[in-house]
CSV table of C-alpha atoms and ligand atoms in Angstrom, one decimal:
chain,number,residue,atom,x,y,z
Q,12,MET,CA,-33.8,-26.0,0.3
Q,13,ARG,CA,-33.4,-25.9,-3.5
Q,14,THR,CA,-29.8,-26.9,-4.8
Q,15,ALA,CA,-27.3,-24.7,-4.7
Q,16,PRO,CA,-26.2,-23.9,-8.6
Q,17,ASN,CA,-22.8,-23.9,-9.4
Q,18,PHE,CA,-22.2,-20.1,-8.4
Q,19,ALA,CA,-18.4,-19.7,-9.7
Q,20,ARG,CA,-19.8,-21.0,-13.6
Q,21,LEU,CA,-22.2,-18.2,-13.0
Q,22,ALA,CA,-19.3,-15.0,-12.1
Q,23,ALA,CA,-18.0,-12.9,-14.6
Q,24,ARG,CA,-14.8,-14.3,-15.7
Q,25,GLY,CA,-12.0,-12.0,-14.2
Q,26,VAL,CA,-14.0,-13.3,-10.1
Q,27,ARG,CA,-13.5,-16.7,-11.3
Q,28,ALA,CA,-9.8,-16.6,-10.8
Q,29,LEU,CA,-9.4,-14.4,-8.1
Q,30,THR,CA,-7.9,-15.6,-4.7
Q,31,PRO,CA,-8.7,-13.4,-2.1
Q,32,TYR,CA,-6.3,-10.6,-0.3
Q,33,VAL,CA,-4.9,-12.3,3.0
Q,34,PRO,CA,-4.6,-9.1,5.7
Q,35,GLY,CA,-2.0,-9.2,8.0
Q,36,LYS,CA,-3.5,-11.5,11.2
Q,37,PRO,CA,-5.6,-9.2,13.3
Q,38,ALA,CA,-3.6,-9.7,17.0
Q,39,GLU,CA,-7.2,-10.0,18.4
Q,40,GLU,CA,-7.4,-13.7,16.1
Q,41,LEU,CA,-4.3,-14.4,17.7
Q,42,GLU,CA,-5.2,-14.0,20.9
Q,43,ARG,CA,-8.6,-15.8,20.2
Q,44,GLU,CA,-6.8,-18.7,19.0
Q,45,TYR,CA,-3.1,-18.5,20.4
Q,46,GLY,CA,-4.2,-17.6,23.6
Q,47,VAL,CA,-1.7,-15.7,23.8
Q,48,ARG,CA,-2.0,-12.7,25.7
Q,49,HIS,CA,-0.8,-8.3,24.3
Q,50,ALA,CA,0.0,-9.9,21.0
Q,51,LEU,CA,2.3,-7.5,19.2
Q,52,LYS,CA,1.0,-6.5,15.5
Q,53,LEU,CA,3.5,-5.1,12.8
Q,54,ALA,CA,2.6,-7.0,10.5
Q,55,SER,CA,0.1,-4.1,8.3
Q,56,ASN,CA,2.3,-1.6,7.7
Q,57,GLU,CA,0.5,0.9,10.8
Q,58,ASN,CA,1.5,4.0,12.1
Q,59,PRO,CA,2.6,2.7,15.3
Q,60,LEU,CA,1.7,5.9,17.2
Q,61,GLY,CA,-1.8,6.0,16.0
Q,62,PRO,CA,-3.5,8.6,14.5
Q,63,SER,CA,-3.0,12.3,15.7
Q,64,PRO,CA,-5.6,13.7,18.6
Q,65,LEU,CA,-6.9,16.5,16.3
Q,66,ALA,CA,-7.9,13.2,14.0
Q,67,ILE,CA,-9.7,11.5,16.9
Q,68,GLU,CA,-11.6,14.9,17.9
Q,69,ALA,CA,-12.6,15.7,15.0
Q,70,ALA,CA,-14.2,12.4,14.7
Q,71,ARG,CA,-15.7,12.1,17.9
Q,72,ALA,CA,-17.4,15.2,16.8
Q,73,VAL,CA,-18.7,13.9,14.1
Q,74,LEU,CA,-20.4,10.8,14.9
Q,75,ALA,CA,-23.4,12.3,16.9
Q,76,GLU,CA,-24.0,13.3,13.1
Q,77,VAL,CA,-23.9,10.0,11.9
Q,78,ALA,CA,-27.7,9.7,10.8
Q,79,LEU,CA,-26.8,11.8,8.2
Q,80,TYR,CA,-24.9,11.6,4.9
Q,81,PRO,CA,-21.0,12.6,4.6
Q,82,ASP,CA,-20.0,14.8,1.8
Q,83,GLY,CA,-21.0,13.0,-0.8
Q,84,SER,CA,-18.4,15.7,-2.9
Q,85,GLY,CA,-15.6,15.5,0.0
Q,86,PHE,CA,-15.4,19.2,-0.4
Q,87,ARG,CA,-13.4,20.0,2.5
Q,88,LEU,CA,-11.1,17.3,2.5
Q,89,ARG,CA,-10.3,18.1,-1.6
Q,90,ARG,CA,-10.1,21.8,-0.4
Q,91,ALA,CA,-7.1,21.2,2.3
Q,92,LEU,CA,-5.6,18.7,-0.1
Q,93,ALA,CA,-5.3,20.8,-2.6
Q,94,ASP,CA,-4.3,23.3,-1.0
Q,95,GLN,CA,-1.5,22.1,0.6
Q,96,LEU,CA,-1.1,19.7,-2.4
Q,97,ASN,CA,-0.8,22.9,-4.4
Q,98,VAL,CA,-3.1,21.1,-7.1
Q,99,GLU,CA,-7.1,22.2,-8.2
Q,100,ALA,CA,-9.9,20.1,-6.1
Q,101,GLY,CA,-10.7,19.2,-9.8
Q,102,GLN,CA,-7.9,17.1,-9.9
Q,103,ILE,CA,-8.5,15.4,-6.1
Q,104,THR,CA,-10.8,12.3,-5.9
Q,105,LEU,CA,-11.6,10.4,-2.8
Q,106,GLY,CA,-11.3,6.9,-2.0
Q,107,ASN,CA,-12.6,4.6,0.7
Q,108,GLY,CA,-8.3,3.8,1.4
Q,109,SER,CA,-6.0,4.5,-1.8
Q,110,ASN,CA,-6.9,0.3,-2.4
Q,111,ASP,CA,-10.5,1.7,-3.8
Q,112,LEU,CA,-9.2,4.0,-6.1
Q,113,LEU,CA,-6.7,1.8,-8.0
Q,114,VAL,CA,-9.6,-0.3,-8.4
Q,115,LEU,CA,-12.1,2.7,-9.6
Q,116,LEU,CA,-9.3,2.6,-11.8
Q,117,ALA,CA,-9.3,-1.1,-12.9
Q,118,GLU,CA,-12.9,-0.5,-13.5
Q,119,ALA,CA,-12.6,3.5,-15.1
Q,120,PHE,CA,-10.0,1.6,-18.1
Q,121,LEU,CA,-10.0,-1.8,-17.9
Q,122,THR,CA,-11.8,-3.9,-20.4
Q,123,PRO,CA,-11.1,-7.6,-20.9
Q,124,ARG,CA,-9.6,-6.7,-24.4
Q,125,THR,CA,-7.4,-4.4,-23.1
Q,126,GLU,CA,-3.6,-4.9,-20.5
Q,127,ALA,CA,-2.5,-3.8,-17.8
Q,128,VAL,CA,1.2,-3.8,-16.6
Q,129,PHE,CA,2.6,-4.2,-13.3
Q,130,SER,CA,5.5,-5.9,-11.0
Q,131,GLN,CA,6.5,-9.3,-9.7
Q,132,PHE,CA,7.0,-8.8,-6.5
Q,133,GLY,CA,4.6,-5.8,-6.5
Q,134,PHE,CA,1.3,-4.2,-4.3
Q,135,LEU,CA,-0.8,-7.9,-4.6
Q,136,VAL,CA,-3.7,-5.7,-4.8
Q,137,TYR,CA,-3.0,-4.3,-8.4
Q,138,GLY,CA,-3.3,-8.1,-10.1
Q,139,LEU,CA,-6.6,-8.3,-7.8
Q,140,ALA,CA,-7.4,-4.7,-8.9
Q,141,VAL,CA,-7.0,-6.0,-12.8
Q,142,ALA,CA,-8.2,-9.4,-12.9
Q,143,ALA,CA,-11.2,-8.6,-11.0
Q,144,THR,CA,-12.0,-7.1,-14.5
Q,145,GLY,CA,-11.2,-10.1,-16.8
Q,146,ALA,CA,-8.6,-7.7,-18.7
Q,147,ARG,CA,-5.0,-9.5,-19.7
Q,148,ALA,CA,-2.7,-8.5,-16.2
Q,149,ARG,CA,1.1,-8.1,-18.3
Q,150,MET,CA,4.0,-8.7,-15.2
Q,151,ALA,CA,6.8,-7.8,-15.4
Q,152,PRO,CA,10.0,-9.5,-13.9
Q,153,GLY,CA,11.6,-7.6,-10.3
Q,154,LEU,CA,15.0,-6.9,-9.9
Q,155,PRO,CA,16.4,-9.9,-8.8
Q,156,ALA,CA,18.5,-10.7,-5.3
Q,157,GLY,CA,21.6,-9.7,-5.6
Q,158,HIS,CA,19.9,-6.1,-7.3
Q,159,ALA,CA,21.0,-2.8,-5.2
Q,160,GLN,CA,17.2,-2.8,-5.2
Q,161,PRO,CA,16.2,-6.4,-4.7
Q,162,TYR,CA,12.9,-7.3,-6.0
Q,163,GLY,CA,12.5,-4.4,-6.8
Q,164,HIS,CA,10.6,-2.6,-10.1
Q,165,ASP,CA,12.5,-3.4,-13.3
Q,166,LEU,CA,11.2,-0.2,-14.7
Q,167,ASP,CA,12.6,-1.4,-19.0
Q,168,ALA,CA,11.3,-4.7,-18.2
Q,169,MET,CA,7.6,-2.8,-17.5
Q,170,ARG,CA,8.3,-0.7,-21.0
Q,171,ALA,CA,8.6,-4.2,-22.6
Q,172,MET,CA,5.1,-5.3,-21.4
Q,173,VAL,CA,3.5,-2.4,-22.4
Q,174,GLY,CA,2.0,-2.7,-25.7
Q,175,PRO,CA,-1.1,-1.3,-28.3
Q,176,ARG,CA,-4.3,-2.8,-25.5
Q,177,THR,CA,-2.3,-1.5,-22.7
Q,178,ARG,CA,-4.3,0.8,-20.4
Q,179,LEU,CA,-2.9,1.0,-17.6
Q,180,VAL,CA,0.1,0.6,-15.9
Q,181,TYR,CA,0.3,0.3,-12.0
Q,182,VAL,CA,3.6,1.5,-10.2
Q,183,ALA,CA,4.6,2.1,-6.7
Q,184,ASN,CA,6.7,4.1,-5.2
Q,185,PRO,CA,8.0,2.6,-2.2
Q,186,ASN,CA,6.5,-0.6,-3.9
Q,187,ASN,CA,5.6,-2.9,-0.9
Q,188,PRO,CA,6.5,-5.1,-0.2
Q,189,THR,CA,9.9,-4.8,-1.1
Q,190,GLY,CA,10.4,-1.8,0.4
Q,191,THR,CA,12.0,-0.7,-2.1
Q,192,TRP,CA,12.1,2.8,-4.2
Q,193,LEU,CA,13.1,4.7,-8.1
Q,194,GLU,CA,14.7,7.5,-8.6
Q,195,ALA,CA,13.3,10.9,-9.7
Q,196,ASP,CA,14.9,10.1,-12.8
Q,197,ALA,CA,14.0,6.5,-14.2
Q,198,LEU,CA,10.9,7.0,-13.3
Q,199,GLN,CA,10.3,10.3,-14.9
Q,200,SER,CA,12.3,8.8,-18.2
Q,201,PHE,CA,9.8,6.3,-18.0
Q,202,ILE,CA,6.5,7.9,-18.0
Q,203,ALA,CA,7.9,10.2,-20.8
Q,204,SER,CA,8.9,6.7,-22.7
Q,205,LEU,CA,5.6,5.5,-22.8
Q,206,PRO,CA,2.3,6.5,-24.8
Q,207,PRO,CA,-0.4,9.7,-23.1
Q,208,ARG,CA,-2.8,7.3,-24.4
Q,209,VAL,CA,-1.2,4.5,-20.9
Q,210,ILE,CA,-2.5,5.8,-17.5
Q,211,VAL,CA,0.7,5.7,-15.4
Q,212,VAL,CA,-0.9,4.8,-12.0
Q,213,LEU,CA,2.3,5.8,-9.2
Q,214,ASP,CA,1.0,4.0,-5.9
Q,215,GLU,CA,2.7,6.6,-3.2
Q,216,ALA,CA,0.8,5.1,-0.2
Q,217,TYR,CA,4.7,5.4,1.9
Q,218,CYS,CA,5.9,8.2,0.2
Q,219,GLU,CA,5.2,10.8,3.6
Q,220,TYR,CA,8.4,8.7,4.9
Q,221,VAL,CA,10.8,8.7,2.2
Q,222,GLU,CA,13.5,10.5,3.4
Q,223,GLU,CA,16.1,9.6,0.2
Q,224,PRO,CA,16.9,12.7,-1.4
Q,225,GLY,CA,16.6,10.9,-4.9
Q,226,TYR,CA,13.1,9.9,-5.1
Q,227,PRO,CA,10.6,12.0,-6.4
Q,228,LYS,CA,8.3,15.1,-6.9
Q,229,ALA,CA,5.8,13.5,-8.5
Q,230,LEU,CA,3.3,16.0,-8.3
Q,231,SER,CA,5.1,18.2,-10.0
Q,232,TRP,CA,5.2,16.1,-13.0
Q,233,LEU,CA,1.1,15.8,-12.8
Q,234,ALA,CA,1.8,19.5,-15.6
Q,235,VAL,CA,3.1,17.4,-18.1
Q,236,TYR,CA,1.9,14.1,-18.2
Q,237,PRO,CA,-1.1,14.2,-18.0
Q,238,ASN,CA,-1.4,10.6,-17.3
Q,239,LEU,CA,-0.1,10.6,-14.8
Q,240,VAL,CA,-1.9,10.0,-11.9
Q,241,VAL,CA,-0.2,9.4,-7.8
Q,242,THR,CA,-2.3,8.0,-5.7
Q,243,ARG,CA,-1.7,8.4,-1.9
Q,244,THR,CA,-3.5,7.4,1.6
Q,245,PHE,CA,-4.2,8.3,5.8
Q,246,SER,CA,-3.7,4.6,6.7
Q,247,LYS,CA,-0.1,5.3,7.1
Q,248,ILE,CA,2.0,8.2,8.2
Q,249,HIS,CA,-1.3,9.5,9.3
Q,250,GLY,CA,-2.1,6.2,11.4
Q,251,LEU,CA,-6.3,6.0,9.8
Q,252,ALA,CA,-6.5,3.0,9.1
Q,253,GLY,CA,-9.0,2.1,10.1
Q,254,LEU,CA,-11.7,4.8,8.4
Q,255,ARG,CA,-11.1,4.3,4.9
Q,256,VAL,CA,-9.9,7.3,3.0
Q,257,GLY,CA,-7.3,8.1,0.2
Q,258,TYR,CA,-7.4,9.8,-2.7
Q,259,ALA,CA,-6.1,10.1,-6.4
Q,260,ILE,CA,-4.3,13.3,-7.9
Q,261,SER,CA,-5.1,13.6,-11.6
Q,262,HIS,CA,-5.7,15.2,-14.6
Q,263,PRO,CA,-9.1,17.1,-13.0
Q,264,ARG,CA,-11.0,14.6,-16.5
Q,265,VAL,CA,-9.3,11.6,-14.9
Q,266,ALA,CA,-10.7,13.1,-12.0
Q,267,GLU,CA,-14.2,13.0,-13.5
Q,268,LEU,CA,-13.9,9.7,-14.8
Q,269,LEU,CA,-13.8,8.4,-11.7
Q,270,ASN,CA,-16.0,10.5,-10.4
Q,271,ARG,CA,-18.2,8.1,-12.5
Q,272,VAL,CA,-17.7,5.1,-11.1
Q,273,ARG,CA,-17.4,5.8,-7.5
Q,274,GLN,CA,-20.6,5.1,-5.0
Q,275,PRO,CA,-21.6,8.3,-4.0
Q,276,PHE,CA,-20.8,7.9,-0.4
Q,277,ASN,CA,-17.7,6.2,-0.5
Q,278,VAL,CA,-15.7,7.8,1.9
Q,279,ASN,CA,-17.8,7.9,5.4
Q,280,ALA,CA,-18.3,11.0,7.7
Q,281,LEU,CA,-15.4,9.9,10.0
Q,282,GLY,CA,-13.1,8.9,8.2
Q,283,GLN,CA,-13.3,12.9,5.9
Q,284,ALA,CA,-13.4,14.3,9.9
Q,285,ALA,CA,-10.5,12.7,10.8
Q,286,ALA,CA,-8.7,13.3,8.0
Q,287,LEU,CA,-8.9,16.8,7.2
Q,288,ALA,CA,-7.7,17.2,10.5
Q,289,SER,CA,-5.0,15.1,10.9
Q,290,LEU,CA,-3.3,17.6,7.3
Q,291,ALA,CA,-3.1,20.2,10.1
Q,292,ASP,CA,-1.3,18.6,12.4
Q,293,ALA,CA,2.4,17.9,11.1
Q,294,ASP,CA,3.8,17.4,13.9
Q,295,HIS,CA,2.4,14.4,14.5
Q,296,MET,CA,4.0,13.8,10.9
Q,297,ALA,CA,7.3,14.7,11.5
Q,298,ARG,CA,7.2,12.5,15.1
Q,299,SER,CA,6.2,9.9,13.1
Q,300,ARG,CA,8.6,9.6,10.5
Q,301,THR,CA,11.4,10.8,13.2
Q,302,ILE,CA,10.3,7.1,15.1
Q,303,ASN,CA,10.5,5.7,11.9
Q,304,ARG,CA,14.0,6.4,10.9
Q,305,HIS,CA,15.4,5.1,14.3
Q,306,GLY,CA,12.8,2.5,14.1
Q,307,LEU,CA,14.3,0.8,10.5
Q,308,ARG,CA,17.8,1.2,11.9
Q,309,GLN,CA,17.0,-1.0,15.0
Q,310,LEU,CA,15.3,-4.0,12.5
Q,311,ARG,CA,17.9,-3.6,10.3
Q,312,ASP,CA,20.9,-3.7,13.4
Q,313,GLY,CA,18.7,-6.5,14.8
Q,314,PHE,CA,18.6,-8.9,11.4
Q,315,VAL,CA,22.3,-8.1,11.3
Q,316,ALA,CA,23.4,-8.8,14.4
Q,317,ASN,CA,21.0,-13.1,13.6
Q,318,GLY,CA,22.8,-13.1,11.0
Q,319,LEU,CA,20.1,-12.3,8.4
Q,320,ARG,CA,19.8,-9.9,5.0
Q,321,SER,CA,16.8,-7.3,5.0
Q,322,SER,CA,16.6,-5.2,2.3
Q,323,PRO,CA,17.2,-1.4,2.4
Q,324,SER,CA,14.0,0.0,2.5
Q,325,VAL,CA,12.8,4.0,2.6
Q,326,ALA,CA,8.9,3.8,3.7
Q,327,ASN,CA,7.9,2.0,7.5
Q,328,PHE,CA,8.0,-1.6,7.0
Q,329,VAL,CA,11.3,-4.0,6.6
Q,330,LEU,CA,11.8,-7.0,4.0
Q,331,VAL,CA,14.4,-10.3,5.9
Q,332,ASP,CA,15.4,-13.1,3.9
Q,333,CYS,CA,15.0,-16.1,7.1
Q,334,GLY,CA,17.5,-18.1,5.4
Q,335,ARG,CA,15.2,-20.9,5.8
Q,336,ALA,CA,11.4,-21.2,5.3
Q,337,ALA,CA,9.6,-18.2,6.8
Q,338,ALA,CA,6.8,-20.0,7.5
Q,339,GLY,CA,7.9,-22.0,10.2
Q,340,VAL,CA,9.7,-18.4,12.1
Q,341,TYR,CA,6.1,-17.4,11.4
Q,342,GLU,CA,4.4,-19.7,13.3
Q,343,HIS,CA,7.4,-19.0,15.9
Q,344,MET,CA,7.0,-15.3,16.4
Q,345,LEU,CA,2.6,-16.1,17.2
Q,346,ARG,CA,3.8,-18.7,19.6
Q,347,ALA,CA,5.6,-15.8,21.0
Q,348,GLY,CA,3.1,-13.5,20.9
Q,349,VAL,CA,4.2,-11.4,17.1
Q,350,ILE,CA,2.1,-11.1,14.3
Q,351,VAL,CA,4.5,-10.7,11.5
Q,352,ARG,CA,3.4,-10.6,7.4
Q,353,PRO,CA,5.0,-13.8,5.5
Q,354,VAL,CA,5.0,-12.9,2.1
Q,355,ALA,CA,4.9,-16.1,0.6
Q,356,ASN,CA,1.7,-14.8,-2.0
Q,357,TYR,CA,3.9,-12.7,-3.2
Q,358,GLY,CA,6.7,-15.8,-4.5
Q,359,LEU,CA,8.9,-15.2,-1.1
Q,360,PRO,CA,8.2,-17.2,0.3
Q,361,ARG,CA,11.8,-17.5,2.2
Q,362,HIS,CA,10.9,-14.0,3.5
Q,363,LEU,CA,9.4,-12.3,6.5
Q,364,ARG,CA,7.7,-8.0,6.4
Q,365,PHE,CA,7.9,-6.0,9.9
Q,366,THR,CA,6.1,-3.5,10.0
Q,367,VAL,CA,8.0,-0.5,11.9
Q,368,GLY,CA,6.8,-0.1,15.8
Q,369,LEU,CA,8.4,1.7,18.0
Q,370,SER,CA,11.3,0.7,20.4
Q,371,ASP,CA,10.6,-1.2,22.7
Q,372,GLN,CA,8.3,-2.9,20.0
Q,373,ASN,CA,11.0,-4.1,17.7
Q,374,THR,CA,13.2,-4.7,20.4
Q,375,ARG,CA,10.2,-7.7,21.4
Q,376,ALA,CA,9.8,-8.7,17.8
Q,377,LEU,CA,13.6,-8.9,17.5
Q,378,ASP,CA,13.6,-11.3,20.5
Q,379,ALA,CA,11.3,-13.2,19.3
Q,380,LEU,CA,12.8,-13.6,15.6
Q,381,ARG,CA,16.0,-14.5,17.6
Q,382,ALA,CA,13.9,-17.7,18.8
Q,383,ALA,CA,12.3,-18.9,16.5
Q,384,LEU,CA,15.6,-18.6,14.4
Q,385,VAL,CA,16.9,-20.9,16.8
Q,386,ALA,CA,13.2,-23.3,17.2
Q,387,THR,CA,13.8,-23.4,13.1
Q,388,GLU,CA,17.4,-23.9,13.3
Q,389,GLY,CA,18.4,-26.5,10.6
Q,390,ASP,CA,15.4,-26.0,8.3
Q,391,THR,CA,16.1,-25.8,5.0
G,411,LIG,C1,-1.0,0.2,2.4
G,411,LIG,C2,-1.1,0.6,1.0
G,411,LIG,C3,-2.6,1.0,0.2
G,411,LIG,C4,-3.4,1.7,0.3
G,411,LIG,O1,-3.9,1.4,1.5
G,411,LIG,P1,-5.5,2.2,1.8
G,411,LIG,O2,-6.1,1.6,3.4
G,411,LIG,O3,-6.4,1.4,1.1
G,411,LIG,O4,-4.8,3.6,1.2
G,411,LIG,C5,-2.2,0.9,-1.9
G,411,LIG,N1,0.1,0.8,-1.8
G,411,LIG,C6,0.6,0.3,-1.1
G,411,LIG,C7,1.8,-0.4,-2.2
G,411,LIG,C8,-0.3,-0.3,-0.4
G,411,LIG,O5,1.2,-0.6,0.8
């Protein structure tokens, strides 16, 4: 074979600087590598109830037709979303997960001569999406550990990063991995303070879980701020992470630009059918929300019982300070067959993120945590 060239040097500059996103460890991988059985994964904020039975049924019905391309316009799903959200179908762009939309927005608006702003401790995908375009990433420092929203978005610090080259600002509400959130007044003032040429990408992947009264109804702002783009997903409360369906709600002309850069068939047929059916299952959503509310309390009480501090969270996960390097705790939990999420890659090497599970799953995770804390006593 001929000598392989230095591919990394041939790659686009933005790509050279990238490190791949590290997802939560799949249960099957743990079982294979550690020889444990019945692994429990509470690491990727998946719905422990699974999808709506209606969604499964709808996807199954479409299986027989997968020789055909999906509807590239996503007509039925977009119309159902528009009806439910009280917007126009032309304001909705579907994505292969909302991750797809976060990337499409970067592709549509960023070049190596422009900048994008996001928060330290913000969802990692923002940095990846920006870097791939070669644009300059401006990371605003997050709120301090002692703040009521530990490591949350500091909107003033983010605003200060916005300059003449800024095209995009990514805001997660609530944020992953911190669980922190932004109140309506503060967030609206922030958006109002930005020039209309700066697109605000408001990532609401977990909004359906939030029961906090001050949480914004951001879709109602779309009529006022044409530069606002809200992204949502079927991966979290809808329990359809494996089918990869997300959507953006925006000004129709932003949707039209996203439509130019997206792949013609970016959302598969099973995903479209399942998402459409899931939208009609309000009971499943309500059940998921209730289970999450109880589970959040159970986990947080369990952390307190172990003498640990956790952040407040309005999502389906919670960030806990292990009071020592988290790597050892994580490793001991893995050996007990429980997968949670290390967040050292976010600059939080002493924290772990727990996804809220069913009651018995939370109990198992807390038991594994307790044993791991004993085993790592004295670690710094
Ligand atoms: C999980 C998540 C997403 C999107 O996930 P998709 O499966 O691609 O829809 C987006 N933003 C945040 C903050 C998330 O945690």
